[in-house]
Amino acid sequence: MTKISAPMTLFDNTTLECSKLITQRYSTSFTLGIKTLHPRFHDPIYAIYGFVRFADEIVDTFHTYDRAGLLERFRQETYQALEEKISLNPVLHAFQMVVNQYRIDREFIDAFLHSMEMDLFDQKYNCDLYEEYIYGSAEVVGLMCLRVFCEEDEAMFNRLKSSACSLGAAFQKVNFLRDIRSDFQDRGRVYFPQVDFRSFCNKDKEEIERDIQQDFDDAYKGIIALPKGAQLGVYLAYIYYLKLFKKIKQLPAAQILAERVRVPDNTKLALLLSSYIRYQFNTM
């Protein structure tokens, strides 16, 4: 197992394995992407994903429980773990190791948990709330990962942070577009400002897609400037989502409202192979 810091205890290693298992269970795409990173990045990125995944589960899944109470407890236990540098919650213990090792900004964690709290309430998103939510739910996750990839190179982090935010935003907006039906029917949400699910049309969809395409374009500029050990894994995640986005763009709004678009596993494997070849020949 890749060591975050030495010496590692059996407990440390076990909590990191828990975050890896969570990633594998919840996302085959991100698992494949992480596996193509340099091994030294595996455990830190698994730990970040485990933290983000569990917080998201609280607000999106546990509808028969006191979600507000669970999220507040999760928040308090997160900050306690960061302060004390230990937690009996394996996800939080793994996460605090990464935060403290890579000096991940507390502001990123604050913003993320705030966006999770926003999901507890049924609300119509205006432009300001939409941007606030995107920043906290997606962009800061990209910034957490960038802290790991830059390995305390502050100049590199500052050069690439805008592109990391764009990549996180692109991923989240594609998710919103893909899941617009389930978000509305299951959770009463439409994230896109000034969009009514009941009258969602091709014009609405095309405006959203132009915004997403700009995010993808801005993100690519940063991906090709990442350290070599991070480049292929991030590029692969980018390619997966770009493929999903292109499939969505080809469909009319009515079809997006009727079905959930996905990329088949065999296509993902083909994208993995083609991305690896481009990476090896420096043609990304």
PDB file of C-alpha atoms in Angstrom:
ATOM      1  CA  MET A   1       0.000   0.000   0.000  1.00  0.00           C
ATOM      2  CA  THR A   2       1.179   3.512  -0.824  1.00  0.00           C
ATOM      3  CA  LYS A   3       2.193   5.320   2.322  1.00  0.00           C
ATOM      4  CA  ILE A   4       0.875   8.801   2.976  1.00  0.00           C
ATOM      5  CA  SER A   5       3.305   9.407   5.820  1.00  0.00           C
ATOM      6  CA  ALA A   6       5.596   7.183   7.863  1.00  0.00           C
ATOM      7  CA  PRO A   7       5.298   5.363  10.086  1.00  0.00           C
ATOM      8  CA  MET A   8       1.869   3.957   9.205  1.00  0.00           C
ATOM      9  CA  THR A   9      -0.077   1.885  11.697  1.00  0.00           C
ATOM     10  CA  LEU A  10      -2.312  -1.059  10.977  1.00  0.00           C
ATOM     11  CA  PHE A  11      -5.256   1.183  11.834  1.00  0.00           C
ATOM     12  CA  ASP A  12      -4.099   3.853   9.339  1.00  0.00           C
ATOM     13  CA  ASN A  13      -3.750   1.304   6.563  1.00  0.00           C
ATOM     14  CA  THR A  14      -7.106  -0.270   7.351  1.00  0.00           C
ATOM     15  CA  THR A  15      -8.930   3.064   7.162  1.00  0.00           C
ATOM     16  CA  LEU A  16      -7.317   3.797   3.805  1.00  0.00           C
ATOM     17  CA  GLU A  17      -8.467   0.401   2.566  1.00  0.00           C
ATOM     18  CA  CYS A  18     -12.008   1.333   3.650  1.00  0.00           C
ATOM     19  CA  SER A  19     -11.926   4.467   1.490  1.00  0.00           C
ATOM     20  CA  LYS A  20     -10.620   2.441  -1.429  1.00  0.00           C
ATOM     21  CA  LEU A  21     -13.470  -0.065  -1.017  1.00  0.00           C
ATOM     22  CA  ILE A  22     -16.031   2.745  -0.917  1.00  0.00           C
ATOM     23  CA  THR A  23     -14.663   4.172  -4.168  1.00  0.00           C
ATOM     24  CA  GLN A  24     -14.749   0.766  -5.846  1.00  0.00           C
ATOM     25  CA  ARG A  25     -18.345   0.125  -4.760  1.00  0.00           C
ATOM     26  CA  TYR A  26     -19.703   3.522  -5.762  1.00  0.00           C
ATOM     27  CA  SER A  27     -17.822   4.461  -8.925  1.00  0.00           C
ATOM     28  CA  THR A  28     -16.161   2.178 -11.453  1.00  0.00           C
ATOM     29  CA  SER A  29     -15.190   5.213 -13.541  1.00  0.00           C
ATOM     30  CA  PHE A  30     -13.327   6.990 -10.756  1.00  0.00           C
ATOM     31  CA  THR A  31     -11.769   3.720  -9.615  1.00  0.00           C
ATOM     32  CA  LEU A  32     -10.306   3.177 -13.089  1.00  0.00           C
ATOM     33  CA  GLY A  33      -9.149   6.773 -13.186  1.00  0.00           C
ATOM     34  CA  ILE A  34      -7.415   6.502  -9.804  1.00  0.00           C
ATOM     35  CA  LYS A  35      -5.678   3.274 -10.831  1.00  0.00           C
ATOM     36  CA  THR A  36      -4.003   5.119 -13.703  1.00  0.00           C
ATOM     37  CA  LEU A  37      -2.516   7.712 -11.343  1.00  0.00           C
ATOM     38  CA  HIS A  38       0.984   7.178  -9.977  1.00  0.00           C
ATOM     39  CA  PRO A  39       0.716   4.770  -7.006  1.00  0.00           C
ATOM     40  CA  ARG A  40       1.744   7.488  -4.550  1.00  0.00           C
ATOM     41  CA  PHE A  41      -1.529   9.281  -5.323  1.00  0.00           C
ATOM     42  CA  HIS A  42      -3.859   6.295  -4.933  1.00  0.00           C
ATOM     43  CA  ASP A  43      -4.531   6.365  -1.204  1.00  0.00           C
ATOM     44  CA  PRO A  44      -4.905  10.153  -0.892  1.00  0.00           C
ATOM     45  CA  ILE A  45      -7.452  10.348  -3.719  1.00  0.00           C
ATOM     46  CA  TYR A  46      -9.366   7.316  -2.420  1.00  0.00           C
ATOM     47  CA  ALA A  47      -9.515   9.058   0.978  1.00  0.00           C
ATOM     48  CA  ILE A  48     -10.894  12.263  -0.528  1.00  0.00           C
ATOM     49  CA  TYR A  49     -13.484  10.341  -2.535  1.00  0.00           C
ATOM     50  CA  GLY A  50     -14.598   8.350   0.532  1.00  0.00           C
ATOM     51  CA  PHE A  51     -15.179  11.546   2.505  1.00  0.00           C
ATOM     52  CA  VAL A  52     -17.103  13.216  -0.305  1.00  0.00           C
ATOM     53  CA  ARG A  53     -19.137  10.103  -1.029  1.00  0.00           C
ATOM     54  CA  PHE A  54     -20.309   9.619   2.551  1.00  0.00           C
ATOM     55  CA  ALA A  55     -21.366  13.247   2.956  1.00  0.00           C
ATOM     56  CA  ASP A  56     -23.292  13.015  -0.320  1.00  0.00           C
ATOM     57  CA  GLU A  57     -24.958   9.800   0.838  1.00  0.00           C
ATOM     58  CA  ILE A  58     -26.300  11.520   3.934  1.00  0.00           C
ATOM     59  CA  VAL A  59     -28.179  14.184   1.999  1.00  0.00           C
ATOM     60  CA  ASP A  60     -29.204  12.125  -1.048  1.00  0.00           C
ATOM     61  CA  THR A  61     -30.067   8.716   0.371  1.00  0.00           C
ATOM     62  CA  PHE A  62     -30.966   8.656   4.060  1.00  0.00           C
ATOM     63  CA  HIS A  63     -34.463  10.090   3.665  1.00  0.00           C
ATOM     64  CA  THR A  64     -35.980   8.060   6.515  1.00  0.00           C
ATOM     65  CA  TYR A  65     -33.442   9.486   8.976  1.00  0.00           C
ATOM     66  CA  ASP A  66     -32.719  12.910  10.406  1.00  0.00           C
ATOM     67  CA  ARG A  67     -30.422  13.967   7.596  1.00  0.00           C
ATOM     68  CA  ALA A  68     -29.764  17.409   9.042  1.00  0.00           C
ATOM     69  CA  GLY A  69     -28.722  15.850  12.333  1.00  0.00           C
ATOM     70  CA  LEU A  70     -26.546  13.244  10.616  1.00  0.00           C
ATOM     71  CA  LEU A  71     -24.824  15.875   8.477  1.00  0.00           C
ATOM     72  CA  GLU A  72     -24.190  18.117  11.480  1.00  0.00           C
ATOM     73  CA  ARG A  73     -22.692  15.192  13.380  1.00  0.00           C
ATOM     74  CA  PHE A  74     -20.555  14.337  10.347  1.00  0.00           C
ATOM     75  CA  ARG A  75     -19.391  17.971  10.183  1.00  0.00           C
ATOM     76  CA  GLN A  76     -18.465  18.074  13.876  1.00  0.00           C
ATOM     77  CA  GLU A  77     -16.670  14.724  13.684  1.00  0.00           C
ATOM     78  CA  THR A  78     -14.783  15.911  10.610  1.00  0.00           C
ATOM     79  CA  TYR A  79     -13.409  18.981  12.353  1.00  0.00           C
ATOM     80  CA  GLN A  80     -12.663  16.975  15.483  1.00  0.00           C
ATOM     81  CA  ALA A  81     -10.712  14.453  13.409  1.00  0.00           C
ATOM     82  CA  LEU A  82      -8.757  17.232  11.704  1.00  0.00           C
ATOM     83  CA  GLU A  83      -7.914  18.810  15.062  1.00  0.00           C
ATOM     84  CA  GLU A  84      -7.044  15.636  16.951  1.00  0.00           C
ATOM     85  CA  LYS A  85      -5.533  13.839  13.925  1.00  0.00           C
ATOM     86  CA  ILE A  86      -7.466  10.670  14.677  1.00  0.00           C
ATOM     87  CA  SER A  87     -11.005   9.331  14.336  1.00  0.00           C
ATOM     88  CA  LEU A  88     -12.677   6.011  14.962  1.00  0.00           C
ATOM     89  CA  ASN A  89     -14.705   6.681  11.826  1.00  0.00           C
ATOM     90  CA  PRO A  90     -12.401   5.093   9.213  1.00  0.00           C
ATOM     91  CA  VAL A  91     -13.476   7.475   6.445  1.00  0.00           C
ATOM     92  CA  LEU A  92     -12.734  10.516   8.573  1.00  0.00           C
ATOM     93  CA  HIS A  93      -9.464   9.115   9.858  1.00  0.00           C
ATOM     94  CA  ALA A  94      -8.218   8.487   6.311  1.00  0.00           C
ATOM     95  CA  PHE A  95      -9.411  11.931   5.240  1.00  0.00           C
ATOM     96  CA  GLN A  96      -7.751  13.771   8.114  1.00  0.00           C
ATOM     97  CA  MET A  97      -4.426  12.082   7.296  1.00  0.00           C
ATOM     98  CA  VAL A  98      -4.607  13.434   3.756  1.00  0.00           C
ATOM     99  CA  VAL A  99      -5.762  16.908   4.796  1.00  0.00           C
ATOM    100  CA  ASN A 100      -2.968  17.251   7.314  1.00  0.00           C
ATOM    101  CA  GLN A 101      -0.313  15.679   5.092  1.00  0.00           C
ATOM    102  CA  TYR A 102      -1.066  17.792   2.020  1.00  0.00           C
ATOM    103  CA  ARG A 103      -2.244  20.906   3.865  1.00  0.00           C
ATOM    104  CA  ILE A 104      -5.625  20.940   2.174  1.00  0.00           C
ATOM    105  CA  ASP A 105      -7.310  24.263   2.834  1.00  0.00           C
ATOM    106  CA  ARG A 106      -9.978  24.262   5.529  1.00  0.00           C
ATOM    107  CA  GLU A 107     -11.998  26.638   3.359  1.00  0.00           C
ATOM    108  CA  PHE A 108     -12.438  23.880   0.769  1.00  0.00           C
ATOM    109  CA  ILE A 109     -13.906  21.576   3.409  1.00  0.00           C
ATOM    110  CA  ASP A 110     -16.160  24.323   4.756  1.00  0.00           C
ATOM    111  CA  ALA A 111     -17.497  25.086   1.279  1.00  0.00           C
ATOM    112  CA  PHE A 112     -18.093  21.421   0.512  1.00  0.00           C
ATOM    113  CA  LEU A 113     -20.068  20.772   3.681  1.00  0.00           C
ATOM    114  CA  HIS A 114     -22.052  23.965   3.112  1.00  0.00           C
ATOM    115  CA  SER A 115     -23.139  22.746  -0.333  1.00  0.00           C
ATOM    116  CA  MET A 116     -24.145  19.404   1.159  1.00  0.00           C
ATOM    117  CA  GLU A 117     -26.278  21.315   3.648  1.00  0.00           C
ATOM    118  CA  MET A 118     -27.916  23.207   0.774  1.00  0.00           C
ATOM    119  CA  ASP A 119     -29.166  19.845  -0.532  1.00  0.00           C
ATOM    120  CA  LEU A 120     -31.234  19.367   2.624  1.00  0.00           C
ATOM    121  CA  PHE A 121     -33.650  22.065   1.492  1.00  0.00           C
ATOM    122  CA  ASP A 122     -35.959  22.240  -1.502  1.00  0.00           C
ATOM    123  CA  GLN A 123     -35.072  25.478  -3.185  1.00  0.00           C
ATOM    124  CA  LYS A 124     -35.072  27.112  -6.582  1.00  0.00           C
ATOM    125  CA  TYR A 125     -31.537  27.956  -7.616  1.00  0.00           C
ATOM    126  CA  ASN A 126     -30.819  31.423  -8.935  1.00  0.00           C
ATOM    127  CA  CYS A 127     -27.474  32.188 -10.593  1.00  0.00           C
ATOM    128  CA  ASP A 128     -25.705  33.099  -7.348  1.00  0.00           C
ATOM    129  CA  LEU A 129     -26.899  30.010  -5.462  1.00  0.00           C
ATOM    130  CA  TYR A 130     -26.084  27.809  -8.449  1.00  0.00           C
ATOM    131  CA  GLU A 131     -22.492  29.074  -8.607  1.00  0.00           C
ATOM    132  CA  GLU A 132     -22.165  28.779  -4.826  1.00  0.00           C
ATOM    133  CA  TYR A 133     -23.407  25.198  -4.930  1.00  0.00           C
ATOM    134  CA  ILE A 134     -21.168  24.205  -7.855  1.00  0.00           C
ATOM    135  CA  TYR A 135     -18.132  25.654  -6.123  1.00  0.00           C
ATOM    136  CA  GLY A 136     -18.739  23.790  -2.882  1.00  0.00           C
ATOM    137  CA  SER A 137     -19.975  20.498  -4.271  1.00  0.00           C
ATOM    138  CA  ALA A 138     -17.522  20.061  -7.137  1.00  0.00           C
ATOM    139  CA  GLU A 139     -14.865  22.705  -7.668  1.00  0.00           C
ATOM    140  CA  VAL A 140     -13.370  22.399  -4.200  1.00  0.00           C
ATOM    141  CA  VAL A 141     -13.132  18.621  -4.631  1.00  0.00           C
ATOM    142  CA  GLY A 142     -10.954  19.276  -7.663  1.00  0.00           C
ATOM    143  CA  LEU A 143      -8.895  21.696  -5.580  1.00  0.00           C
ATOM    144  CA  MET A 144      -8.432  19.093  -2.818  1.00  0.00           C
ATOM    145  CA  CYS A 145      -7.120  16.636  -5.397  1.00  0.00           C
ATOM    146  CA  LEU A 146      -4.906  19.315  -6.925  1.00  0.00           C
ATOM    147  CA  ARG A 147      -3.307  19.908  -3.514  1.00  0.00           C
ATOM    148  CA  VAL A 148      -2.316  16.241  -3.555  1.00  0.00           C
ATOM    149  CA  PHE A 149      -1.026  16.300  -7.120  1.00  0.00           C
ATOM    150  CA  CYS A 150       1.041  19.459  -6.617  1.00  0.00           C
ATOM    151  CA  GLU A 151       2.734  18.037  -3.504  1.00  0.00           C
ATOM    152  CA  GLU A 152       3.237  21.433  -1.813  1.00  0.00           C
ATOM    153  CA  ASP A 153       4.333  23.199  -5.018  1.00  0.00           C
ATOM    154  CA  GLU A 154       2.343  26.384  -4.351  1.00  0.00           C
ATOM    155  CA  ALA A 155       3.249  28.018  -7.649  1.00  0.00           C
ATOM    156  CA  MET A 156       1.944  25.028  -9.611  1.00  0.00           C
ATOM    157  CA  PHE A 157      -1.220  24.919  -7.532  1.00  0.00           C
ATOM    158  CA  ASN A 158      -1.946  28.579  -8.232  1.00  0.00           C
ATOM    159  CA  ARG A 159      -1.348  28.109 -11.969  1.00  0.00           C
ATOM    160  CA  LEU A 160      -3.712  25.146 -12.211  1.00  0.00           C
ATOM    161  CA  LYS A 161      -6.455  25.957  -9.711  1.00  0.00           C
ATOM    162  CA  SER A 162      -8.718  27.701 -12.240  1.00  0.00           C
ATOM    163  CA  SER A 163      -8.610  24.680 -14.556  1.00  0.00           C
ATOM    164  CA  ALA A 164      -9.233  22.311 -11.638  1.00  0.00           C
ATOM    165  CA  CYS A 165     -12.344  24.310 -10.754  1.00  0.00           C
ATOM    166  CA  SER A 166     -13.517  24.161 -14.374  1.00  0.00           C
ATOM    167  CA  LEU A 167     -13.085  20.388 -14.473  1.00  0.00           C
ATOM    168  CA  GLY A 168     -15.069  19.903 -11.275  1.00  0.00           C
ATOM    169  CA  ALA A 169     -17.781  22.237 -12.570  1.00  0.00           C
ATOM    170  CA  ALA A 170     -17.984  20.379 -15.903  1.00  0.00           C
ATOM    171  CA  PHE A 171     -18.391  17.035 -14.159  1.00  0.00           C
ATOM    172  CA  GLN A 172     -21.093  18.352 -11.841  1.00  0.00           C
ATOM    173  CA  LYS A 173     -23.062  20.095 -14.572  1.00  0.00           C
ATOM    174  CA  VAL A 174     -22.994  16.965 -16.741  1.00  0.00           C
ATOM    175  CA  ASN A 175     -24.321  15.034 -13.752  1.00  0.00           C
ATOM    176  CA  PHE A 176     -27.092  17.613 -13.304  1.00  0.00           C
ATOM    177  CA  LEU A 177     -28.073  17.357 -16.979  1.00  0.00           C
ATOM    178  CA  ARG A 178     -27.957  13.563 -17.013  1.00  0.00           C
ATOM    179  CA  ASP A 179     -29.925  13.297 -13.752  1.00  0.00           C
ATOM    180  CA  ILE A 180     -32.385  16.141 -14.303  1.00  0.00           C
ATOM    181  CA  ARG A 181     -35.354  13.779 -14.187  1.00  0.00           C
ATOM    182  CA  SER A 182     -34.365  11.864 -11.052  1.00  0.00           C
ATOM    183  CA  ASP A 183     -33.273  15.026  -9.246  1.00  0.00           C
ATOM    184  CA  PHE A 184     -36.698  16.531  -9.855  1.00  0.00           C
ATOM    185  CA  GLN A 185     -38.840  13.440  -9.275  1.00  0.00           C
ATOM    186  CA  ASP A 186     -36.924  11.969  -6.330  1.00  0.00           C
ATOM    187  CA  ARG A 187     -35.586  15.076  -4.619  1.00  0.00           C
ATOM    188  CA  GLY A 188     -37.645  17.999  -5.905  1.00  0.00           C
ATOM    189  CA  ARG A 189     -34.558  19.759  -7.285  1.00  0.00           C
ATOM    190  CA  VAL A 190     -33.666  21.503 -10.507  1.00  0.00           C
ATOM    191  CA  TYR A 191     -30.199  22.973 -10.128  1.00  0.00           C
ATOM    192  CA  PHE A 192     -30.042  24.978 -13.355  1.00  0.00           C
ATOM    193  CA  PRO A 193     -31.132  28.597 -12.844  1.00  0.00           C
ATOM    194  CA  GLN A 194     -34.341  29.694 -14.558  1.00  0.00           C
ATOM    195  CA  VAL A 195     -35.064  26.180 -15.834  1.00  0.00           C
ATOM    196  CA  ASP A 196     -38.477  24.631 -15.236  1.00  0.00           C
ATOM    197  CA  PHE A 197     -38.449  20.842 -15.445  1.00  0.00           C
ATOM    198  CA  ARG A 198     -42.020  20.818 -16.762  1.00  0.00           C
ATOM    199  CA  SER A 199     -41.131  23.013 -19.737  1.00  0.00           C
ATOM    200  CA  PHE A 200     -37.498  21.942 -20.274  1.00  0.00           C
ATOM    201  CA  CYS A 201     -36.794  22.266 -23.987  1.00  0.00           C
ATOM    202  CA  ASN A 202     -34.008  22.014 -26.545  1.00  0.00           C
ATOM    203  CA  LYS A 203     -33.191  25.714 -26.186  1.00  0.00           C
ATOM    204  CA  ASP A 204     -32.677  25.309 -22.424  1.00  0.00           C
ATOM    205  CA  LYS A 205     -30.519  22.248 -23.031  1.00  0.00           C
ATOM    206  CA  GLU A 206     -28.369  23.965 -25.661  1.00  0.00           C
ATOM    207  CA  GLU A 207     -27.665  26.955 -23.392  1.00  0.00           C
ATOM    208  CA  ILE A 208     -26.563  24.629 -20.601  1.00  0.00           C
ATOM    209  CA  GLU A 209     -24.378  22.681 -23.018  1.00  0.00           C
ATOM    210  CA  ARG A 210     -22.544  25.806 -24.201  1.00  0.00           C
ATOM    211  CA  ASP A 211     -21.645  26.588 -20.607  1.00  0.00           C
ATOM    212  CA  ILE A 212     -20.455  23.020 -19.977  1.00  0.00           C
ATOM    213  CA  GLN A 213     -18.359  22.999 -23.149  1.00  0.00           C
ATOM    214  CA  GLN A 214     -16.549  26.130 -21.977  1.00  0.00           C
ATOM    215  CA  ASP A 215     -15.753  24.394 -18.685  1.00  0.00           C
ATOM    216  CA  PHE A 216     -14.355  21.371 -20.526  1.00  0.00           C
ATOM    217  CA  ASP A 217     -12.208  23.611 -22.747  1.00  0.00           C
ATOM    218  CA  ASP A 218     -10.808  25.489 -19.756  1.00  0.00           C
ATOM    219  CA  ALA A 219     -10.190  22.276 -17.842  1.00  0.00           C
ATOM    220  CA  TYR A 220      -8.161  20.703 -20.655  1.00  0.00           C
ATOM    221  CA  LYS A 221      -5.598  23.506 -20.512  1.00  0.00           C
ATOM    222  CA  GLY A 222      -4.792  22.524 -16.934  1.00  0.00           C
ATOM    223  CA  ILE A 223      -4.816  18.772 -17.472  1.00  0.00           C
ATOM    224  CA  ILE A 224      -1.956  18.864 -19.965  1.00  0.00           C
ATOM    225  CA  ALA A 225       0.074  20.917 -17.449  1.00  0.00           C
ATOM    226  CA  LEU A 226      -0.385  18.494 -14.536  1.00  0.00           C
ATOM    227  CA  PRO A 227       2.553  16.496 -13.146  1.00  0.00           C
ATOM    228  CA  LYS A 228       3.091  13.310 -15.151  1.00  0.00           C
ATOM    229  CA  GLY A 229       2.003  11.087 -12.277  1.00  0.00           C
ATOM    230  CA  ALA A 230      -1.424  12.731 -12.219  1.00  0.00           C
ATOM    231  CA  GLN A 231      -1.962  13.508 -15.861  1.00  0.00           C
ATOM    232  CA  LEU A 232      -3.286  10.215 -17.253  1.00  0.00           C
ATOM    233  CA  GLY A 233      -5.761   9.581 -14.429  1.00  0.00           C
ATOM    234  CA  VAL A 234      -7.270  13.061 -14.615  1.00  0.00           C
ATOM    235  CA  TYR A 235      -7.303  12.966 -18.411  1.00  0.00           C
ATOM    236  CA  LEU A 236      -9.144   9.644 -18.314  1.00  0.00           C
ATOM    237  CA  ALA A 237     -11.848  11.052 -16.012  1.00  0.00           C
ATOM    238  CA  TYR A 238     -12.084  14.038 -18.371  1.00  0.00           C
ATOM    239  CA  ILE A 239     -12.485  11.742 -21.398  1.00  0.00           C
ATOM    240  CA  TYR A 240     -15.169   9.638 -19.680  1.00  0.00           C
ATOM    241  CA  TYR A 241     -17.248  12.681 -18.861  1.00  0.00           C
ATOM    242  CA  LEU A 242     -16.648  14.255 -22.254  1.00  0.00           C
ATOM    243  CA  LYS A 243     -17.941  11.071 -23.885  1.00  0.00           C
ATOM    244  CA  LEU A 244     -21.043  11.144 -21.673  1.00  0.00           C
ATOM    245  CA  PHE A 245     -21.528  14.823 -22.490  1.00  0.00           C
ATOM    246  CA  LYS A 246     -21.306  14.163 -26.234  1.00  0.00           C
ATOM    247  CA  LYS A 247     -23.946  11.435 -25.950  1.00  0.00           C
ATOM    248  CA  ILE A 248     -26.241  13.815 -24.089  1.00  0.00           C
ATOM    249  CA  LYS A 249     -25.705  16.546 -26.691  1.00  0.00           C
ATOM    250  CA  GLN A 250     -26.870  14.211 -29.456  1.00  0.00           C
ATOM    251  CA  LEU A 251     -30.251  13.635 -27.788  1.00  0.00           C
ATOM    252  CA  PRO A 252     -33.307  15.924 -27.715  1.00  0.00           C
ATOM    253  CA  ALA A 253     -34.430  17.404 -24.413  1.00  0.00           C
ATOM    254  CA  ALA A 254     -37.472  15.119 -24.310  1.00  0.00           C
ATOM    255  CA  GLN A 255     -35.238  12.038 -24.334  1.00  0.00           C
ATOM    256  CA  ILE A 256     -33.046  13.409 -21.526  1.00  0.00           C
ATOM    257  CA  LEU A 257     -36.223  13.791 -19.477  1.00  0.00           C
ATOM    258  CA  ALA A 258     -37.228  10.205 -20.228  1.00  0.00           C
ATOM    259  CA  GLU A 259     -34.031   8.201 -19.663  1.00  0.00           C
ATOM    260  CA  ARG A 260     -30.678   8.288 -17.897  1.00  0.00           C
ATOM    261  CA  VAL A 261     -27.806   8.353 -20.369  1.00  0.00           C
ATOM    262  CA  ARG A 262     -24.749   6.272 -19.529  1.00  0.00           C
ATOM    263  CA  VAL A 263     -21.461   5.161 -21.078  1.00  0.00           C
ATOM    264  CA  PRO A 264     -21.254   1.333 -21.365  1.00  0.00           C
ATOM    265  CA  ASP A 265     -18.396  -0.450 -19.606  1.00  0.00           C
ATOM    266  CA  ASN A 266     -16.902  -1.699 -22.877  1.00  0.00           C
ATOM    267  CA  THR A 267     -16.750   1.892 -24.124  1.00  0.00           C
ATOM    268  CA  LYS A 268     -15.020   2.929 -20.892  1.00  0.00           C
ATOM    269  CA  LEU A 269     -12.391   0.251 -21.453  1.00  0.00           C
ATOM    270  CA  ALA A 270     -11.872   1.422 -25.026  1.00  0.00           C
ATOM    271  CA  LEU A 271     -11.462   4.994 -23.760  1.00  0.00           C
ATOM    272  CA  LEU A 272      -8.937   3.757 -21.210  1.00  0.00           C
ATOM    273  CA  LEU A 273      -6.876   2.073 -23.926  1.00  0.00           C
ATOM    274  CA  SER A 274      -6.988   5.021 -26.318  1.00  0.00           C
ATOM    275  CA  SER A 275      -6.146   7.473 -23.509  1.00  0.00           C
ATOM    276  CA  TYR A 276      -3.178   5.360 -22.459  1.00  0.00           C
ATOM    277  CA  ILE A 277      -1.861   5.316 -26.039  1.00  0.00           C
ATOM    278  CA  ARG A 278      -2.209   9.093 -26.349  1.00  0.00           C
ATOM    279  CA  TYR A 279      -0.443   9.518 -23.020  1.00  0.00           C
ATOM    280  CA  GLN A 280       2.444   7.259 -24.031  1.00  0.00           C
ATOM    281  CA  PHE A 281       2.937   9.110 -27.314  1.00  0.00           C
ATOM    282  CA  ASN A 282       2.404  12.580 -25.779  1.00  0.00           C
ATOM    283  CA  THR A 283      -0.595  13.291 -28.025  1.00  0.00           C
ATOM    284  CA  MET A 284      -3.210  14.096 -25.398  1.00  0.00           C
TER     285      MET A 284
END
